[in-house]
Coordinates of C-alpha atoms and ligand atoms in Angstrom, one line a residue:
X1 CA 13.8 17.5 -4.4
X2 CA 13.1 19.9 -1.6
X3 CA 9.6 20.5 -0.5
X4 CA 8.1 24.0 -0.4
X5 CA 4.8 25.4 0.9
X6 CA 3.3 28.8 1.4
X7 CA 0.1 29.6 3.3
X8 CA -2.2 32.6 3.7
X9 CA -5.1 32.3 6.2
X10 CA -8.1 34.5 6.8
X11 CA -7.7 34.6 10.6
X12 CA -4.6 34.9 12.7
X13 CA -3.4 31.3 13.5
X14 CA -0.3 29.6 15.0
X15 CA 1.2 30.0 11.6
X16 CA 4.5 28.1 12.3
X17 CA 2.5 25.0 13.4
X18 CA 0.4 25.2 10.3
X19 CA 3.4 25.4 8.1
X20 CA 5.2 22.5 9.9
X21 CA 2.1 20.3 9.5
X22 CA 2.2 20.8 5.7
X23 CA 5.9 20.5 5.6
X24 CA 5.7 17.1 7.2
X25 CA 3.7 15.9 4.2
X26 CA 6.6 17.0 2.0
X27 CA 9.4 15.5 4.1
X28 CA 9.8 12.6 1.6
X29 CA 11.4 15.2 -0.7
X30 CA 14.3 15.8 1.5
X31 CA 15.0 16.0 5.2
X32 CA 18.5 17.3 5.8
X33 CA 17.3 20.7 7.1
X34 CA 14.2 22.8 7.1
X35 CA 13.0 26.3 7.8
X36 CA 10.1 28.7 7.7
X37 CA 9.5 32.5 7.5
X38 CA 6.3 34.4 8.5
X39 CA 5.2 37.9 8.9
X40 CA 5.1 39.0 12.5
X41 CA 4.2 42.6 13.4
X42 CA 5.3 43.8 10.0
X43 CA 8.7 42.1 10.2
X44 CA 9.7 38.8 8.6
X45 CA 10.7 36.2 11.3
X46 CA 12.7 33.2 10.3
X47 CA 13.3 29.9 12.0
X48 CA 15.6 27.2 10.7
X49 CA 16.9 23.8 11.8
X50 CA 19.3 21.1 10.7
X51 CA 18.0 17.5 10.3
X52 CA 14.5 16.2 10.2
X53 CA 11.4 18.5 10.5
X54 CA 10.8 17.3 14.0
X55 CA 13.9 19.4 14.9
X56 CA 12.3 22.5 13.4
X57 CA 9.0 21.7 15.2
X58 CA 10.9 21.8 18.6
X59 CA 12.2 25.3 17.8
X60 CA 9.0 27.0 16.8
X61 CA 6.6 28.7 19.2
X62 CA 2.9 28.0 19.2
X63 CA 2.5 31.6 20.5
X64 CA 3.7 33.1 17.2
X65 CA 0.4 34.0 15.5
X66 CA 0.3 35.1 11.9
X67 CA -1.7 34.7 8.7
X68 CA 1.1 34.3 6.0
X69 CA 4.2 32.2 5.8
X70 CA 6.5 30.0 3.7
X71 CA 8.4 26.9 4.6
X72 CA 11.0 24.5 3.0
X73 CA 12.4 21.1 3.6
X74 CA 15.8 20.6 2.0
X75 CA 17.8 18.0 0.2
X76 CA 21.3 19.5 -0.2
X77 CA 22.7 20.1 -3.6
X78 CA 24.9 23.3 -3.2
X79 CA 26.3 23.5 0.3
X80 CA 26.2 21.0 3.0
X81 CA 23.2 20.4 5.3
X82 CA 23.4 23.1 7.9
X83 CA 21.2 25.8 9.5
X84 CA 23.0 28.5 7.5
X85 CA 22.2 26.7 4.2
X86 CA 18.6 26.0 5.1
X87 CA 15.9 28.1 3.4
X88 CA 14.2 30.6 3.6
X89 CA 16.6 33.3 2.5
X90 CA 16.2 37.0 3.0
X91 CA 16.8 39.8 0.5
X92 CA 19.5 42.3 1.5
X93 CA 17.0 44.9 2.8
X94 CA 15.1 42.0 4.6
X95 CA 11.9 42.9 2.9
X96 CA 11.6 39.6 1.0
X97 CA 11.9 36.0 2.1
X98 CA 12.0 33.2 -0.5
X99 CA 12.1 29.4 -0.6
X100 CA 13.4 27.7 -3.7
X101 CA 13.3 24.2 -5.2
X102 CA 15.6 23.6 -8.2
X103 CA 19.0 24.7 -9.3
X104 CA 20.3 28.1 -10.2
X105 CA 23.0 27.0 -12.7
X106 CA 24.5 30.5 -13.2
X107 CA 24.5 31.4 -9.5
X108 CA 28.2 32.2 -9.4
X109 CA 27.9 34.6 -12.2
X110 CA 24.7 36.2 -10.7
X111 CA 26.5 36.5 -7.3
X112 CA 29.4 38.3 -8.8
X113 CA 27.0 40.8 -10.4
X114 CA 26.0 41.8 -6.9
X115 CA 28.7 44.1 -5.5
X116 CA 28.6 44.8 -1.7
X117 CA 26.0 42.2 -0.9
X118 CA 26.8 39.7 1.9
X119 CA 25.9 36.1 1.4
X120 CA 25.5 33.9 4.5
X121 CA 25.1 30.5 2.8
X122 CA 26.9 28.3 0.3
X123 CA 23.7 27.7 -1.6
X124 CA 22.8 28.7 -5.1
X125 CA 19.3 29.7 -3.9
X126 CA 20.3 32.6 -1.8
X127 CA 21.2 34.6 -4.9
X128 CA 17.5 34.7 -5.8
X129 CA 16.7 36.5 -2.5
X130 CA 19.6 38.9 -2.9
X131 CA 18.6 39.8 -6.5
X132 CA 15.2 41.0 -5.2
X133 CA 16.5 44.5 -4.7
X134 CA 13.3 46.5 -5.1
X135 CA 11.2 46.6 -1.9
X136 CA 8.0 47.0 -3.9
X137 CA 5.8 43.9 -3.3
X138 CA 5.0 43.1 -6.9
X139 CA 5.3 40.0 -9.0
X140 CA 7.3 42.0 -11.6
X141 CA 10.2 42.0 -9.2
X142 CA 10.2 38.2 -9.1
X143 CA 9.7 37.9 -12.8
X144 CA 12.6 40.1 -13.4
X145 CA 14.9 38.0 -11.2
X146 CA 13.7 34.7 -12.7
X147 CA 14.4 36.0 -16.2
X148 CA 18.0 36.2 -15.2
X149 CA 18.2 32.6 -13.9
X150 CA 19.5 29.7 -15.9
X151 CA 18.2 26.4 -14.5
X152 CA 15.1 25.3 -12.7
X153 CA 13.0 26.8 -10.0
X154 CA 9.8 26.7 -8.0
X155 CA 9.9 29.7 -5.8
X156 CA 7.5 31.1 -3.2
X157 CA 8.2 34.5 -1.7
X158 CA 6.7 36.9 0.8
X159 CA 7.2 40.6 1.2
X160 CA 6.9 42.3 4.5
X161 CA 4.9 45.2 3.0
X162 CA 2.1 42.9 2.0
X163 CA 0.6 40.5 4.4
X164 CA -1.9 39.1 1.9
X165 CA 0.2 37.9 -1.0
X166 CA 2.4 35.0 -1.9
X167 CA 4.6 35.5 -5.0
X168 CA 5.1 32.3 -7.0
X169 CA 7.4 31.3 -9.9
X170 CA 7.9 28.1 -11.8
X171 CA 10.3 26.5 -14.3
X172 CA 10.9 22.7 -14.5
X173 CA 10.1 22.2 -10.8
X174 CA 6.5 21.5 -9.8
X175 CA 4.3 24.0 -7.9
X176 CA 0.5 24.1 -7.4
X177 CA -2.0 26.6 -5.9
X178 CA -5.2 25.8 -4.0
X179 CA -7.7 28.3 -2.8
X180 CA -10.5 27.6 -0.3
X181 CA -12.8 30.0 1.5
X182 CA -10.5 30.7 4.4
X183 CA -7.0 29.8 3.2
X184 CA -4.8 29.6 0.2
X185 CA -2.0 27.1 -0.1
X186 CA 0.9 27.0 -2.5
X187 CA 2.9 23.7 -2.5
X188 CA 5.3 21.6 -4.5
X189 CA 3.0 18.6 -4.2
X190 CA -0.8 18.3 -4.2
X191 CA -0.6 16.1 -1.2
X192 CA -0.7 19.3 0.8
X193 CA -4.2 20.0 -0.5
X194 CA -5.9 16.8 0.7
X195 CA -8.7 17.4 3.1
X196 CA -8.5 21.2 2.3
X197 CA -10.0 21.8 -1.1
X198 CA -11.4 20.2 -4.2
X199 CA -9.5 21.7 -7.1
X200 CA -6.2 23.5 -7.8
X201 CA -4.1 25.4 -10.3
X202 CA -0.9 24.0 -11.9
X203 CA 1.7 26.5 -12.9
X204 CA 3.5 25.7 -16.2
X205 CA 7.1 26.6 -17.0
X206 CA 7.9 30.3 -16.9
X207 CA 4.5 31.1 -15.3
X208 CA 4.2 33.3 -12.3
X209 CA 1.4 34.3 -9.9
X210 CA 0.3 36.5 -7.1
X211 CA -1.8 34.6 -4.7
X212 CA -4.0 36.2 -2.1
X213 CA -7.2 35.2 -0.3
X214 CA -9.6 36.9 -2.6
X215 CA -7.7 36.6 -6.0
X216 CA -5.1 34.7 -7.9
X217 CA -3.5 36.5 -10.8
X218 CA -1.3 34.5 -13.3
X219 CA 1.4 36.1 -15.4
X220 CA 3.7 34.9 -18.2
X221 CA 7.4 35.8 -18.2
X222 CA 6.8 39.2 -19.9
X223 CA 4.5 40.2 -17.1
X224 CA 1.4 39.8 -19.2
X225 CA -1.7 38.5 -17.3
X226 CA -2.8 35.0 -18.4
X227 CA -5.9 32.9 -17.7
X228 CA -5.7 29.4 -16.3
X229 CA -8.2 26.7 -15.4
X230 CA -8.4 24.4 -12.4
X231 CA -7.9 20.7 -12.1
X232 CA -10.1 18.5 -9.9
X233 CA -8.2 16.9 -7.0
X234 CA -8.4 13.2 -7.3
X235 CA -10.0 11.6 -4.2
X236 CA -7.2 9.7 -2.5
X237 CA -7.3 6.8 -0.2
X238 CA -4.0 7.9 1.3
X239 CA -3.5 7.3 5.0
X240 CA -0.5 8.8 6.5
X241 CA -0.3 6.5 9.5
X242 CA 1.9 3.5 10.1
X243 CA -1.1 1.5 11.3
X244 CA 0.8 0.5 14.5
X245 CA 3.7 -0.9 12.5
X246 CA 7.2 0.4 13.3
X247 CA 8.0 1.8 9.9
X248 CA 6.3 2.9 6.7
X249 CA 8.6 0.7 4.7
X250 CA 7.3 -2.4 6.4
X251 CA 3.7 -1.2 6.0
X252 CA 4.2 -0.5 2.3
X253 CA 5.7 -4.0 1.7
X254 CA 2.7 -5.5 3.5
X255 CA 0.4 -3.4 1.2
X256 CA 1.7 -4.9 -1.9
X257 CA -1.1 -7.4 -2.1
X258 CA -3.6 -4.5 -2.3
X259 CA -1.5 -2.9 -5.0
X260 CA -1.8 -6.1 -7.1
X261 CA -5.5 -6.2 -6.6
X262 CA -5.8 -2.6 -7.7
X263 CA -4.0 -3.4 -11.0
X264 CA -6.3 -6.3 -11.6
X265 CA -9.3 -4.0 -11.1
X266 CA -7.6 -1.4 -13.4
X267 CA -7.3 -4.0 -16.2
X268 CA -10.8 -5.3 -15.6
X269 CA -12.1 -1.8 -15.9
X270 CA -10.5 -1.2 -19.2
X271 CA -7.5 0.8 -17.9
X272 CA -5.5 -0.2 -20.9
X273 CA -8.1 0.7 -23.4
X274 CA -6.1 3.5 -25.1
X275 CA -3.5 0.9 -26.0
X276 CA -5.5 -0.6 -28.9
X277 CA -4.9 -2.4 -32.1
X278 CA -4.4 0.7 -34.2
X279 CA -1.7 1.9 -31.8
X280 CA 0.0 -1.5 -31.8
X281 CA 0.2 -1.5 -35.6
X282 CA 2.2 1.6 -35.5
X283 CA 4.8 0.3 -32.9
X284 CA 8.2 -0.6 -34.4
X285 CA 10.1 -0.5 -31.1
X286 CA 9.7 0.6 -27.5
X287 CA 12.1 2.6 -25.5
X288 CA 11.7 2.5 -21.7
X289 CA 13.2 5.4 -19.7
X290 CA 13.5 5.6 -15.9
X291 CA 15.8 6.2 -12.9
X292 CA 16.6 4.1 -9.9
X293 CA 14.0 1.5 -9.1
X294 CA 11.8 2.7 -12.0
X295 CA 14.7 1.9 -14.4
X296 CA 15.0 -1.6 -12.9
X297 CA 11.3 -2.1 -13.5
X298 CA 11.8 -0.9 -17.0
X299 CA 14.5 -3.5 -17.7
X300 CA 12.0 -6.2 -16.8
X301 CA 9.3 -4.5 -18.9
X302 CA 11.5 -4.4 -22.0
X303 CA 12.5 -8.0 -21.6
X304 CA 8.8 -9.1 -21.2
X305 CA 7.6 -7.1 -24.2
X306 CA 10.3 -8.7 -26.4
X307 CA 9.3 -12.1 -24.9
X308 CA 5.6 -11.9 -25.3
X309 CA 4.7 -9.2 -27.8
X310 CA 7.9 -9.7 -29.9
X311 CA 8.4 -5.9 -30.2
X312 CA 12.1 -4.8 -30.0
X313 CA 12.5 -3.0 -26.7
X314 CA 15.3 -1.4 -24.7
X315 CA 15.4 0.3 -21.4
X316 CA 17.7 3.2 -20.6
X317 CA 18.8 5.3 -17.6
X318 CA 17.1 8.6 -18.0
X319 CA 20.2 10.8 -17.2
X320 CA 22.2 8.8 -19.8
X321 CA 19.7 8.6 -22.6
X322 CA 19.1 12.3 -22.9
X323 CA 22.8 12.8 -23.9
X324 CA 23.2 9.6 -25.9
X325 CA 22.2 11.2 -29.2
X326 CA 20.4 8.0 -30.2
X327 CA 18.9 8.0 -33.6
X328 CA 15.2 7.5 -32.8
X329 CA 13.4 5.7 -35.6
X330 CA 9.8 6.4 -36.8
X331 CA 7.4 4.0 -35.1
X332 CA 9.2 4.3 -31.7
X333 CA 7.0 4.4 -28.6
X334 CA 8.5 5.8 -25.4
X335 CA 7.5 4.4 -22.0
X336 CA 8.4 6.7 -19.1
X337 CA 8.4 5.0 -15.7
X338 CA 8.3 7.2 -12.6
X339 CA 6.4 6.6 -9.4
X340 CA 6.5 10.4 -8.6
X341 CA 6.1 11.5 -12.2
X342 CA 8.4 14.4 -11.3
X343 CA 11.9 13.0 -11.7
X344 CA 13.8 15.7 -13.6
X345 CA 16.1 13.3 -15.5
X346 CA 13.1 11.3 -16.7
X347 CA 11.1 14.4 -17.6
X348 CA 14.0 15.8 -19.6
X349 CA 13.7 13.0 -22.1
X350 CA 10.1 14.1 -23.0
X351 CA 11.9 16.7 -25.2
X352 CA 13.5 13.9 -27.2
X353 CA 10.2 12.1 -27.5
X354 CA 8.4 15.0 -29.1
X355 CA 6.4 13.8 -32.1
X356 CA 6.4 10.2 -30.9
X357 CA 3.7 8.3 -28.9
X358 CA 4.5 8.5 -25.2
X359 CA 3.2 6.3 -22.4
X360 CA 3.7 7.1 -18.7
X361 CA 3.6 4.6 -15.9
X362 CA 3.2 6.5 -12.7
X363 CA 1.8 6.5 -9.2
X364 CA 0.9 10.2 -9.4
X365 CA -1.8 11.1 -11.8
X366 CA -1.4 14.8 -10.8
X367 CA 2.2 14.8 -11.9
X368 CA 4.1 16.6 -14.7
X369 CA 4.6 13.3 -16.4
X370 CA 0.9 12.4 -16.4
X371 CA 0.1 15.7 -18.0
X372 CA 2.8 15.4 -20.7
X373 CA 2.4 11.9 -22.1
X374 CA -0.1 10.7 -24.7
X375 CA -1.3 7.8 -22.6
X376 CA -0.9 7.5 -18.8
X377 CA -1.1 4.2 -16.9
X378 CA -1.9 4.6 -13.2
X379 CA -0.2 2.0 -11.1
X380 CA -2.4 2.9 -8.1
X381 CA -0.1 1.6 -5.5
X382 CA -1.3 4.3 -3.0
X383 CA 1.0 6.9 -1.6
X384 CA 4.4 5.7 -0.7
X385 CA 5.9 7.5 2.3
X386 CA 9.1 5.5 2.9
X387 CA 11.8 7.0 0.6
X388 CA 13.0 3.6 -0.8
X389 CA 10.4 2.4 -3.2
X390 CA 8.8 -1.0 -2.5
X391 CA 5.1 -1.3 -3.4
X392 CA 5.4 1.3 -6.2
X393 CA 8.3 -0.7 -7.8
X394 CA 6.3 -3.9 -7.5
X395 CA 3.2 -2.2 -9.1
X396 CA 5.4 -0.9 -11.9
X397 CA 6.7 -4.3 -12.7
X398 CA 3.2 -5.8 -12.6
X399 CA 1.8 -3.0 -14.8
X400 CA 4.6 -3.7 -17.4
X401 CA 3.8 -7.4 -17.2
X402 CA 0.1 -6.8 -18.0
X403 CA 1.1 -4.3 -20.7
X404 CA 3.4 -7.0 -22.3
X405 CA 0.6 -9.6 -22.3
X406 CA -2.0 -7.0 -23.5
X407 CA 0.3 -6.1 -26.5
X408 CA 0.8 -9.8 -27.2
X409 CA -3.0 -10.4 -27.4
X410 CA -3.5 -7.3 -29.6
X411 CA -0.6 -8.1 -31.9
X412 CA -1.2 -11.8 -32.4
X413 CA -5.0 -11.8 -32.0
X414 CA -4.7 -14.2 -29.0
X415 CA -6.7 -14.3 -25.8
X416 CA -4.1 -15.1 -23.2
X417 CA -5.9 -14.9 -19.9
X418 CA -3.0 -13.1 -18.1
X419 CA -5.1 -11.8 -15.3
X420 CA -5.7 -15.4 -14.2
X421 CA -1.9 -15.6 -13.6
X422 CA -2.1 -12.5 -11.5
X423 CA -4.9 -14.0 -9.5
X424 CA -2.8 -17.2 -9.0
X425 CA 0.0 -15.0 -7.7
X426 CA -2.4 -13.5 -5.2
X427 CA -3.1 -16.9 -3.7
X428 CA 0.5 -17.5 -2.7
X429 CA 1.5 -13.9 -2.2
X430 CA 1.4 -14.1 1.6
X431 CA 3.2 -17.5 1.9
X432 CA 6.3 -15.9 3.2
X433 CA 8.4 -17.1 6.1
X434 CA 9.2 -13.8 7.9
X435 CA 11.0 -15.6 10.7
X436 CA 13.4 -17.3 8.4
X437 CA 14.0 -14.0 6.6
X438 CA 14.7 -12.3 9.9
X439 CA 17.5 -14.9 10.6
X440 CA 18.9 -14.4 7.1
X441 CA 18.9 -10.6 7.7
X442 CA 21.0 -11.1 10.9
X443 CA 23.4 -13.2 8.9
X444 CA 23.7 -10.5 6.1
X445 CA 23.8 -7.6 8.5
X446 CA 27.4 -8.2 9.6
X447 CA 28.9 -8.8 6.2
X448 CA 31.2 -6.2 4.7
X449 CA 29.7 -6.4 1.2
X450 CA 26.7 -8.1 -0.5
X451 CA 26.9 -9.2 -4.1
X452 CA 23.6 -10.2 -5.8
X453 CA 23.8 -12.4 -8.9
X454 CA 21.3 -13.7 -11.4
X455 CA 20.7 -14.3 -15.1
X456 CA 18.0 -12.8 -17.4
X457 CA 15.1 -11.4 -15.3
X458 CA 16.9 -12.6 -12.1
X459 CA 19.7 -10.2 -12.9
X460 CA 17.3 -7.3 -13.1
X461 CA 15.9 -8.4 -9.7
X462 CA 19.4 -8.5 -8.4
X463 CA 20.0 -4.9 -9.5
X464 CA 16.9 -3.8 -7.5
X465 CA 17.7 -5.9 -4.5
X466 CA 21.2 -4.5 -4.3
X467 CA 19.9 -0.9 -4.7
X468 CA 17.3 -1.5 -1.9
X469 CA 19.9 -3.0 0.5
X470 CA 22.5 -0.3 0.0
X471 CA 19.8 2.5 0.1
X472 CA 18.6 1.5 3.6
X473 CA 21.4 -0.4 5.2
X474 CA 24.5 1.3 3.7
X475 CA 26.3 -2.0 3.3
X476 CA 28.3 -1.8 0.1
X477 CA 26.6 -3.9 -2.5
X478 CA 26.5 -4.5 -6.3
X479 CA 24.7 -6.8 -8.7
X480 CA 26.3 -8.6 -11.5
X481 CA 25.0 -11.1 -14.1
X482 CA 25.9 -14.5 -12.8
X483 CA 28.0 -15.4 -15.8
X484 CA 30.1 -12.2 -15.4
X485 CA 31.1 -13.1 -11.8
X486 CA 34.2 -14.9 -13.0
X487 CA 35.3 -12.0 -15.2
X488 CA 36.8 -9.9 -12.4
X489 CA 34.1 -9.6 -9.8
X490 CA 35.3 -12.7 -7.9
X491 CA 38.2 -10.6 -6.7
X492 CA 35.8 -9.0 -4.3
X493 CA 34.8 -12.3 -2.7
X494 CA 36.2 -13.4 0.7
X495 CA 34.9 -14.7 4.0
X496 CA 33.4 -11.3 4.9
X497 CA 31.3 -11.2 1.6
X498 CA 27.8 -12.4 1.2
X499 CA 26.7 -13.6 -2.3
X500 CA 23.0 -13.8 -2.9
X501 CA 22.2 -16.0 -5.9
X502 CA 18.7 -15.4 -7.4
X503 CA 17.5 -18.3 -9.5
X504 CA 13.9 -18.6 -10.6
X505 CA 14.1 -19.9 -14.1
X506 CA 14.4 -23.7 -14.4
X507 CA 16.5 -23.6 -17.6
X508 CA 19.1 -21.3 -16.0
X509 CA 19.0 -22.8 -12.5
X510 CA 22.1 -25.0 -12.8
X511 CA 24.1 -22.3 -14.5
X512 CA 23.5 -19.8 -11.7
X513 CA 24.2 -22.4 -9.1
X514 CA 27.6 -23.1 -10.7
X515 CA 28.4 -19.4 -10.3
X516 CA 27.2 -19.5 -6.7
X517 CA 29.6 -22.3 -6.0
X518 CA 32.5 -20.4 -7.6
X519 CA 31.9 -17.7 -4.9
X520 CA 31.5 -20.4 -2.2
X521 CA 34.8 -22.0 -3.1
X522 CA 36.5 -18.6 -2.5
X523 CA 35.1 -18.3 1.0
X524 CA 31.9 -16.3 0.1
X525 CA 28.9 -16.7 2.4
X526 CA 26.0 -17.9 0.3
X527 CA 22.3 -17.2 0.3
X528 CA 20.1 -18.5 -2.6
X529 CA 16.7 -17.1 -3.4
X530 CA 14.8 -19.7 -5.4
X531 CA 11.7 -21.9 -5.8
X532 CA 14.0 -24.9 -6.6
X533 CA 15.9 -27.3 -4.4
X534 CA 19.5 -26.4 -3.6
X535 CA 22.3 -27.9 -1.6
X536 CA 21.8 -27.7 2.2
X537 CA 25.1 -26.0 2.8
X538 CA 23.6 -22.7 1.5
X539 CA 21.1 -20.5 3.3
X540 CA 17.9 -20.4 1.4
X541 CA 15.1 -17.8 0.8
X542 CA 12.1 -19.9 -0.3
X543 CA 9.9 -18.7 -3.1
X544 CA 6.6 -20.4 -4.1
X545 CA 7.0 -22.0 -7.5
X546 CA 4.4 -20.4 -9.6
X547 CA 5.9 -21.3 -12.9
X548 CA 5.6 -17.9 -14.7
X549 CA 7.4 -14.6 -14.8
X550 CA 5.3 -13.1 -12.1
X551 CA 7.6 -15.0 -9.7
X552 CA 9.7 -11.8 -10.0
X553 CA 7.2 -10.1 -7.7
X554 CA 7.6 -12.8 -5.0
X555 CA 11.4 -12.4 -5.2
X556 CA 11.2 -8.6 -5.1
X557 CA 8.9 -8.7 -2.0
X558 CA 11.3 -11.0 -0.1
X559 CA 14.4 -9.1 -0.9
X560 CA 12.7 -5.8 0.0
X561 CA 11.9 -7.3 3.4
X562 CA 15.4 -8.5 3.8
X563 CA 16.8 -5.0 3.1
X564 CA 14.3 -3.6 5.5
X565 CA 15.3 -6.0 8.3
X566 CA 19.0 -5.4 7.8
X567 CA 18.5 -1.7 8.1
X568 CA 16.6 -2.1 11.3
X569 CA 19.1 -4.6 12.7
X570 CA 21.9 -2.1 12.0
X571 CA 19.9 0.5 13.9
X572 CA 19.0 2.8 11.0
X573 CA 15.7 4.4 10.1
X574 CA 14.7 2.6 6.9
X575 CA 12.0 5.2 6.1
X576 CA 14.5 8.1 5.8
X577 CA 17.8 6.7 4.4
X578 CA 20.7 9.1 4.3
X579 CA 21.5 11.1 1.2
X580 CA 18.3 10.0 -0.6
X581 CA 15.1 11.7 -1.5
X582 CA 11.9 10.2 -2.9
X583 CA 11.3 12.7 -5.7
X584 CA 14.5 13.9 -7.4
X585 CA 13.5 17.1 -9.1
X586 CA 17.1 18.2 -9.9
X587 CA 19.3 16.8 -12.7
Ligands
LIG1 C1 14.8 8.2 -6.2 C2 14.0 7.4 -5.2 C3 13.9 6.0 -5.8 C4 13.2 6.1 -7.1 C5 14.0 7.0 -8.1 C6 13.2 7.3 -9.3 O1 16.1 7.7 -6.3 O2 14.6 7.4 -3.9 O3 13.1 5.2 -4.9 O4 13.2 4.8 -7.7 O5 14.2 8.3 -7.4 O6 12.0 8.0 -8.9 P1 10.7 8.0 -9.8 O7 9.8 8.9 -9.0 O8 11.0 8.6 -11.1 O9 10.2 6.6 -9.9

C-alpha cells in the first residue's frame, strides 16, 4: 500500500500541483493522509495533510514553483493516520527528504541506534530519513541505510544540495522509472506514466538508482553500477472518469459486460495457448493462492477444475499458505490470482513455488506477479479505481471458468464449446431489476447484521457478497455454508438480522431453503437470491436461469450492486471504504 511518486522537470513548474495530479492516480493505494516535499530556493519545503488527497490539494500553493519533488499517499501501518505520521520525512540535518512504501521490521532497533535524534512520528519509515546522516547527495548514502533495513521498501529521496537527482531504492515493494525529453517520473505504479512516455525501467529487489533528466544510473546493493533494459508501456484504454455516474464502483459494475466480452476475445485470440496438452499431462494437482476477493475467485476456480477437468485442486489464503509447511508434490501447478499483481502475501508464496509451473491471473500485466510466473493470463477488466473489487473479481471468476473448460478439453480430448455458454450469459447479463434491488438495499441497510448462506459454489459467492457488503457499508456480516447454520451460527439470528440465502443449483435448492426457514423461524429477515421459485413471504433477488455454472457471475453482479446501494443509502463513499486499500503491498 501507500503510493509514491517523484518528479524532475526541465523547466520550473507549479511542482506541488504536478505532484498532486500524479498522487491522485495512486490514491487507490491508501488515502488516510498524504504529503509532498520539493526544493524551493535551496531548501526542502514540506506540506502534509490528513485524509484524502483533496485535503492536501487545498493546502498547496500554485505559486510554489520548482523542478523536483516527491509525494506520498498513505495507508497507515505503524502510527495512526495524522499529519505528523504522514510522509515525507526529513533527515536530522534537513538535507534529505524521503517517502517510503513498505515496512521497516527492525525500526525500533534502528531507532535506538540513533542517540540524540528527535523523532516526530510514530512511523517505522521516519528512521530511514534519520539514518541518512551524511549530507552528501549520493546514492551510496541510501544504499548504506537500506543495507541496515530488515523488511520491504520502495523509497524515493531528494537532497537539497542537488536539484537534479531523485534517489531510489527497492526491495519487495514496486517502483518504476520513466524518462521523457522534459521530465522523469519515479512511481510505485506505471499508471503515473500514461500519456507521458512509451517505456520505463523496473527496479528489482535490492536495486537502486540515481535518476536525473539526462541520465539514469542503476546500482546493486554493493554500490556496483548495473545495466538494465526498458519495458514497453502497454497501451491502455483506461479512462479515469466516472462517466457522469456518481461513483466508480457503480461504473465498474456496469462495465462487467465489457469485461466478459474482453475475455471472449482473449480466448478466441488464443490467449490460453500456453496452457497446452504437454503442460496438462504434467499436472497432478493445482494449488490456487489469493487474498480477499481473489481468494474467493480461486475457491470457485478450484471447484470448477475438479468438476470439469477432474484435476485435484485446492485454494488457499496467501498469508496462511506461506506458513503452512505444506508438502508440495511433484506435478503441482500453482495459480496465483491477484488483480493488482502486487499483493505482498500472494507474492511471498512465489518463493514456495520455485521449481514448479506457475500461472498468474491478473489485471496488471506490468506487475511483479506477471513478471514472475511461467504463464500469465490477463483478465483485461480495465483499470478498477473503486477500492472494493467488482469487475476484476467477476473477470477472475470467468477466466477460471474458461481455464477449467479448456483443461477439460485438453485432458479428455473433447470439444466443449464453453464460449457459447459465455455468449449465452451475455444475452441475459443486463436483465437486472435495479429498482427492486434498490428496495432490498433499503431493507438491508437498517439491519444490525447480515448473514449470507449457500452451498457449494453458492457458499463461495456468499463469502464474496459478505466481504463486499462489510467493506463498503460497515454492517457486520459473515458467510456460512447453509448446512452449518444450525451448528452454532443461528445464535446470531434475531429480528434485527438479515439472512441472505443464495441458491442457484437445482439439486441443492430445497436444502438451502430449509436452512433459510430455520433462520426465518428464529425471527430473521430473509432475502433469497435465486433463479427458482420461492415462498412469497421472503424478499427475492431474481436471477435469470441460465442452467450452468456461469450463473455465479449473475449472482455476484447483483450482490455487488446491493452492497454498493447499501453503502450509498448509509451515506458512505463506496469508492473509498475506511481502512482498506486496493493494493496491499505489506504483509
Ligand atoms: C485488498 C483489496 C481487495 C482485493 C485484495 C486482494 O484487500 O481491497 O479488493 O481483493 O486486496 O488484492 P489483489 O490485488 O491481490 O487481487
